[in-house]
Amino acid sequence: MKKLLSAAGAALLAVFAAVFAFGQPAHAAAGFSVSNGKLYDANGNEFIMRGVNHAHTWYQQQTSSFANIKALGANTVRVVLASGDRWAKNDTADVANVISLCKANKLICVLEVHDTTGYGEQSGAITLDRAVTYWLSIASALQGQEKYVIVNIGNEPYGNQNYGTWATDTGNAIKRLRTGGLTHTIMVDGPNWGQDWSFTMRDNAATVFNADPAKNTIFSIHMYGVFDTAAKVSDYLGRFRTAKLPILVGEFGNLHSDGVPDADSIMSYSQANGIGYLGWSWSGNGGGVEYLDMTNNFNPNSLTSWGQRIFNGANGIKSTAKEASVYSGTTPPTTAPPTTTPPTTAPPTTAPPTTAPPTTPPAGGCTASYVITNSWPGGFQAEITVKAGSSAINGWTAKWTFANGQTITQVWNATVTNSGSAYTARNVDYNGKLGAGASTSFGFLGAANSTNNAPAVTCTAS
């Protein structure tokens, strides 16, 4: 997102071109890598980004933001840098300090050059090739940090004009970075101010991926007003997943000048399908988009409504982020759900989410609450939140009975069994221990008829 946003200003294309699947090599162990459309850390564990963007280049004094972002549950921060062409250059020493702040707070660092924003439409914006020159000029800060750093070549590298060379320019930029000695996972943004309404990135992603000699590139879509329905969100992301192309939502908000993004669907679909997301942005927005601030004046104790939503809401950062295993030195279980998705072309129903109230626990017990987060003809997605009572617990069991013939087809973050319509969910090894008043959540996809009432859920602590 550029500091002063421009509306997308163009309609979605009606005809979708095919995206073709392709083979990818097994991931390496030197740093981050991608394989079969997924991102892996240096320990070989799948890593799903859950975090936020931070406008470091304009607010370099806000170094406490890294710790504050971590404290709210994030596992990743995307850091705005400048090449010196539109804004003052973040030099080698400053970039090294940013990386050290990420590492000190056990965050994965996605570093991006912002000066490319809107090239071809925005006056003063630079080319991807010029951004590569910047990366190579600070290479000494990056080398040896492959376990902790992902290089996002350039933010939103084309506007809504003259973006036809995006694929060629992006492929050439990747190859030049590789020739220059950078072995990191590379992230690339789409054109059209990052929103790719022309489907230029989507339809050329396989070509760009194969242009990388290391086959270690991930694609980033920015979801603002173009992505205002669940159908648009799931269609775009779903095509990448089907083609086994690595994709994440590198920016999104809950409001925007070019339309209202469907943030709920972005977060629920991403969680259901093991896709990373990075919200825009921590604080400091201007030019009429101050509503995208997650905190008031960088204060983590003063979250805005957007901040509350992305950190503490359904499918939010606090309940879904898992710290990269490179910081613990251990191999945690893989928590991503299966990648099979509900039908991407079916529109969601217009009914609001259905919630069943939690039961009241005894001291030291737990409560469980059920919410339907998305639905479509014949299917739905739901989430159950388990909350400890006045004392810490070491494990939990949630039980419910479907009254309308619903069945569960996929589950994540719990072990679920059933006897007919009666279902039992138990914690997995990483989310059973909860402090007093702490909560965790698990989710699932299911099949349903036209009636799909939320059942009451009981919770037993152990």
Short mmCIF file of N, CA and C in Angstrom, two decimals, residues 73-166:
data_model
loop_
_atom_site.label_atom_id
_atom_site.label_comp_id
_atom_site.label_asym_id
_atom_site.label_seq_id
_atom_site.Cartn_x
_atom_site.Cartn_y
_atom_site.Cartn_z
N GLY A 73 0.67 -11.37 19.55
CA GLY A 73 0.51 -12.71 19.00
C GLY A 73 1.07 -12.95 17.62
N ALA A 74 1.57 -11.92 16.93
CA ALA A 74 2.02 -12.09 15.55
C ALA A 74 3.27 -12.96 15.47
N ASN A 75 3.43 -13.64 14.33
CA ASN A 75 4.66 -14.38 14.09
C ASN A 75 5.49 -13.77 12.97
N THR A 76 4.96 -12.73 12.32
CA THR A 76 5.62 -12.11 11.18
C THR A 76 5.35 -10.61 11.18
N VAL A 77 6.32 -9.83 10.72
CA VAL A 77 6.09 -8.41 10.46
C VAL A 77 6.66 -8.08 9.09
N ARG A 78 5.87 -7.42 8.27
CA ARG A 78 6.33 -6.93 6.97
C ARG A 78 6.75 -5.48 7.16
N VAL A 79 8.02 -5.21 6.87
CA VAL A 79 8.64 -3.94 7.22
C VAL A 79 8.82 -3.08 5.97
N VAL A 80 8.29 -1.86 6.02
CA VAL A 80 8.42 -0.91 4.91
C VAL A 80 9.82 -0.31 4.93
N LEU A 81 10.54 -0.47 3.81
CA LEU A 81 11.84 0.15 3.63
C LEU A 81 11.80 1.06 2.41
N ALA A 82 12.81 1.90 2.26
CA ALA A 82 12.91 2.80 1.12
C ALA A 82 14.29 2.70 0.49
N SER A 83 14.32 2.79 -0.83
CA SER A 83 15.57 2.66 -1.58
C SER A 83 16.34 3.97 -1.67
N GLY A 84 15.71 5.07 -1.27
CA GLY A 84 16.34 6.38 -1.41
C GLY A 84 15.88 7.14 -2.63
N ASP A 85 14.99 6.55 -3.41
CA ASP A 85 14.51 7.21 -4.63
C ASP A 85 13.30 8.10 -4.36
N ARG A 86 12.35 7.62 -3.56
CA ARG A 86 11.18 8.44 -3.20
C ARG A 86 11.24 8.87 -1.74
N TRP A 87 11.83 8.05 -0.92
CA TRP A 87 11.99 8.37 0.49
C TRP A 87 13.43 8.09 0.89
N ALA A 88 13.86 8.63 2.02
CA ALA A 88 15.24 8.49 2.48
C ALA A 88 15.61 7.02 2.60
N LYS A 89 16.78 6.68 2.12
CA LYS A 89 17.22 5.29 2.06
C LYS A 89 17.42 4.68 3.44
N ASN A 90 16.92 3.46 3.60
CA ASN A 90 17.27 2.66 4.76
C ASN A 90 18.56 1.93 4.42
N ASP A 91 19.65 2.34 5.06
CA ASP A 91 20.96 1.82 4.68
C ASP A 91 21.23 0.46 5.31
N THR A 92 22.40 -0.07 5.04
CA THR A 92 22.76 -1.40 5.49
C THR A 92 22.67 -1.53 7.01
N ALA A 93 23.16 -0.53 7.71
CA ALA A 93 23.14 -0.58 9.17
C ALA A 93 21.72 -0.58 9.71
N ASP A 94 20.85 0.22 9.11
CA ASP A 94 19.47 0.27 9.58
C ASP A 94 18.75 -1.04 9.30
N VAL A 95 18.96 -1.61 8.13
CA VAL A 95 18.32 -2.89 7.80
C VAL A 95 18.82 -3.98 8.73
N ALA A 96 20.11 -3.98 9.03
CA ALA A 96 20.64 -4.96 9.97
C ALA A 96 20.00 -4.81 11.34
N ASN A 97 19.74 -3.57 11.75
CA ASN A 97 19.08 -3.34 13.04
C ASN A 97 17.64 -3.82 13.02
N VAL A 98 16.94 -3.60 11.90
CA VAL A 98 15.56 -4.09 11.77
C VAL A 98 15.54 -5.61 11.91
N ILE A 99 16.46 -6.28 11.24
CA ILE A 99 16.51 -7.74 11.33
C ILE A 99 16.79 -8.18 12.76
N SER A 100 17.68 -7.47 13.44
CA SER A 100 17.98 -7.83 14.83
C SER A 100 16.76 -7.65 15.73
N LEU A 101 15.95 -6.62 15.46
CA LEU A 101 14.73 -6.41 16.23
C LEU A 101 13.73 -7.53 15.97
N CYS A 102 13.61 -7.96 14.73
CA CYS A 102 12.74 -9.09 14.41
C CYS A 102 13.20 -10.34 15.16
N LYS A 103 14.49 -10.61 15.10
CA LYS A 103 15.01 -11.83 15.73
C LYS A 103 14.88 -11.77 17.25
N ALA A 104 15.14 -10.60 17.82
CA ALA A 104 15.03 -10.47 19.28
C ALA A 104 13.61 -10.74 19.76
N ASN A 105 12.65 -10.46 18.90
CA ASN A 105 11.25 -10.66 19.26
C ASN A 105 10.62 -11.87 18.60
N LYS A 106 11.48 -12.73 18.04
CA LYS A 106 11.05 -14.01 17.45
C LYS A 106 9.98 -13.81 16.39
N LEU A 107 10.20 -12.80 15.56
CA LEU A 107 9.35 -12.52 14.42
C LEU A 107 10.08 -12.84 13.13
N ILE A 108 9.36 -13.35 12.14
CA ILE A 108 9.93 -13.46 10.80
C ILE A 108 9.82 -12.11 10.13
N CYS A 109 10.89 -11.68 9.50
CA CYS A 109 11.01 -10.37 8.88
C CYS A 109 10.74 -10.47 7.38
N VAL A 110 9.67 -9.88 6.91
CA VAL A 110 9.46 -9.68 5.48
C VAL A 110 9.85 -8.25 5.17
N LEU A 111 10.88 -8.06 4.37
CA LEU A 111 11.39 -6.73 4.06
C LEU A 111 10.94 -6.34 2.66
N GLU A 112 10.35 -5.15 2.52
CA GLU A 112 9.88 -4.70 1.20
C GLU A 112 10.36 -3.29 0.89
N VAL A 113 10.62 -3.04 -0.39
CA VAL A 113 10.97 -1.70 -0.87
C VAL A 113 9.69 -1.02 -1.35
N HIS A 114 9.40 0.15 -0.79
CA HIS A 114 8.13 0.81 -1.07
C HIS A 114 8.18 1.77 -2.27
N ASP A 115 9.38 2.10 -2.70
CA ASP A 115 9.53 3.11 -3.76
C ASP A 115 8.98 2.65 -5.11
N THR A 116 8.71 1.36 -5.27
CA THR A 116 8.16 0.84 -6.53
C THR A 116 6.65 1.05 -6.65
N THR A 117 6.01 1.49 -5.59
CA THR A 117 4.55 1.51 -5.52
C THR A 117 3.93 2.31 -6.67
N GLY A 118 3.12 1.62 -7.46
CA GLY A 118 2.36 2.28 -8.53
C GLY A 118 3.17 2.69 -9.73
N TYR A 119 4.31 2.03 -9.98
CA TYR A 119 5.13 2.38 -11.15
C TYR A 119 4.28 2.33 -12.42
N GLY A 120 4.52 3.29 -13.30
CA GLY A 120 3.74 3.40 -14.52
C GLY A 120 2.55 4.31 -14.40
N GLU A 121 2.17 4.61 -13.16
CA GLU A 121 1.05 5.51 -12.90
C GLU A 121 1.42 6.57 -11.87
N GLN A 122 2.18 6.17 -10.87
CA GLN A 122 2.57 7.08 -9.79
C GLN A 122 3.87 7.79 -10.14
N SER A 123 3.83 9.10 -10.14
CA SER A 123 5.03 9.88 -10.42
C SER A 123 6.12 9.57 -9.40
N GLY A 124 7.33 9.32 -9.88
CA GLY A 124 8.46 9.08 -9.01
C GLY A 124 8.69 7.64 -8.63
N ALA A 125 7.72 6.77 -8.93
CA ALA A 125 7.89 5.36 -8.59
C ALA A 125 9.01 4.75 -9.42
N ILE A 126 9.71 3.77 -8.85
CA ILE A 126 10.86 3.18 -9.51
C ILE A 126 10.54 1.79 -10.04
N THR A 127 11.40 1.28 -10.90
CA THR A 127 11.23 -0.04 -11.50
C THR A 127 11.67 -1.13 -10.52
N LEU A 128 11.26 -2.35 -10.81
CA LEU A 128 11.73 -3.48 -10.04
C LEU A 128 13.24 -3.66 -10.18
N ASP A 129 13.76 -3.36 -11.36
CA ASP A 129 15.19 -3.48 -11.57
C ASP A 129 15.94 -2.52 -10.65
N ARG A 130 15.42 -1.32 -10.49
CA ARG A 130 16.04 -0.36 -9.58
C ARG A 130 15.94 -0.85 -8.13
N ALA A 131 14.83 -1.52 -7.78
CA ALA A 131 14.69 -2.08 -6.44
C ALA A 131 15.75 -3.16 -6.20
N VAL A 132 16.02 -3.97 -7.23
CA VAL A 132 17.05 -5.00 -7.09
C VAL A 132 18.40 -4.36 -6.80
N THR A 133 18.68 -3.24 -7.45
CA THR A 133 19.94 -2.53 -7.18
C THR A 133 20.03 -2.16 -5.70
N TYR A 134 18.93 -1.74 -5.12
CA TYR A 134 18.92 -1.44 -3.69
C TYR A 134 19.22 -2.69 -2.86
N TRP A 135 18.53 -3.79 -3.16
CA TRP A 135 18.75 -5.00 -2.37
C TRP A 135 20.21 -5.45 -2.44
N LEU A 136 20.79 -5.37 -3.60
CA LEU A 136 22.18 -5.79 -3.72
C LEU A 136 23.13 -4.85 -2.99
N SER A 137 22.71 -3.58 -2.86
CA SER A 137 23.57 -2.61 -2.15
C SER A 137 23.60 -2.86 -0.66
N ILE A 138 22.57 -3.55 -0.12
CA ILE A 138 22.54 -3.85 1.32
C ILE A 138 22.65 -5.35 1.57
N ALA A 139 23.19 -6.07 0.60
CA ALA A 139 23.23 -7.53 0.68
C ALA A 139 23.94 -8.04 1.92
N SER A 140 24.92 -7.30 2.39
CA SER A 140 25.68 -7.78 3.56
C SER A 140 24.81 -7.87 4.81
N ALA A 141 23.74 -7.07 4.87
CA ALA A 141 22.82 -7.16 6.01
C ALA A 141 21.89 -8.36 5.89
N LEU A 142 21.70 -8.84 4.67
CA LEU A 142 20.76 -9.92 4.41
C LEU A 142 21.40 -11.30 4.45
N GLN A 143 22.62 -11.38 3.99
CA GLN A 143 23.29 -12.68 3.87
C GLN A 143 23.52 -13.29 5.24
N GLY A 144 23.22 -14.58 5.36
CA GLY A 144 23.31 -15.27 6.64
C GLY A 144 22.02 -15.20 7.44
N GLN A 145 21.02 -14.46 6.94
CA GLN A 145 19.76 -14.29 7.66
C GLN A 145 18.60 -15.02 6.97
N GLU A 146 18.93 -16.00 6.14
CA GLU A 146 17.91 -16.68 5.34
C GLU A 146 16.86 -17.41 6.18
N LYS A 147 17.20 -17.76 7.42
CA LYS A 147 16.24 -18.44 8.30
C LYS A 147 15.18 -17.49 8.85
N TYR A 148 15.47 -16.18 8.78
CA TYR A 148 14.62 -15.21 9.46
C TYR A 148 14.04 -14.14 8.54
N VAL A 149 14.54 -14.04 7.32
CA VAL A 149 14.20 -12.92 6.43
C VAL A 149 13.67 -13.42 5.10
N ILE A 150 12.60 -12.79 4.64
CA ILE A 150 12.05 -12.99 3.30
C ILE A 150 12.13 -11.65 2.59
N VAL A 151 12.60 -11.67 1.35
CA VAL A 151 12.81 -10.43 0.59
C VAL A 151 11.64 -10.21 -0.36
N ASN A 152 10.86 -9.18 -0.09
CA ASN A 152 9.73 -8.76 -0.94
C ASN A 152 10.26 -7.69 -1.89
N ILE A 153 10.50 -8.05 -3.16
CA ILE A 153 11.30 -7.21 -4.07
C ILE A 153 10.80 -5.77 -4.11
N GLY A 154 9.51 -5.58 -4.33
CA GLY A 154 8.99 -4.22 -4.43
C GLY A 154 7.51 -4.17 -4.18
N ASN A 155 7.07 -3.20 -3.41
CA ASN A 155 5.65 -3.07 -3.08
C ASN A 155 4.84 -2.62 -4.29
N GLU A 156 3.74 -3.33 -4.56
CA GLU A 156 2.76 -2.93 -5.58
C GLU A 156 3.44 -2.32 -6.80
N PRO A 157 4.22 -3.11 -7.56
CA PRO A 157 5.17 -2.56 -8.52
C PRO A 157 4.57 -1.97 -9.80
N TYR A 158 3.28 -1.97 -9.94
CA TYR A 158 2.63 -1.27 -11.06
C TYR A 158 1.28 -0.75 -10.59
N GLY A 159 0.86 0.38 -11.17
CA GLY A 159 -0.48 0.86 -10.93
C GLY A 159 -1.45 0.21 -11.90
N ASN A 160 -2.44 0.98 -12.33
CA ASN A 160 -3.46 0.45 -13.24
C ASN A 160 -3.15 0.74 -14.70
N GLN A 161 -1.94 1.18 -14.98
CA GLN A 161 -1.54 1.50 -16.35
C GLN A 161 -0.18 0.87 -16.63
N ASN A 162 0.03 0.48 -17.89
CA ASN A 162 1.35 0.03 -18.37
C ASN A 162 1.94 -1.11 -17.55
N TYR A 163 1.07 -2.05 -17.14
CA TYR A 163 1.52 -3.16 -16.32
C TYR A 163 1.76 -4.43 -17.12
N GLY A 164 1.71 -4.35 -18.43
CA GLY A 164 1.80 -5.53 -19.28
C GLY A 164 3.12 -6.27 -19.19
N THR A 165 4.18 -5.60 -18.74
CA THR A 165 5.49 -6.26 -18.64
C THR A 165 5.77 -6.78 -17.24
N TRP A 166 4.73 -6.84 -16.40
CA TRP A 166 4.93 -7.28 -15.01
C TRP A 166 5.65 -8.63 -14.95
#
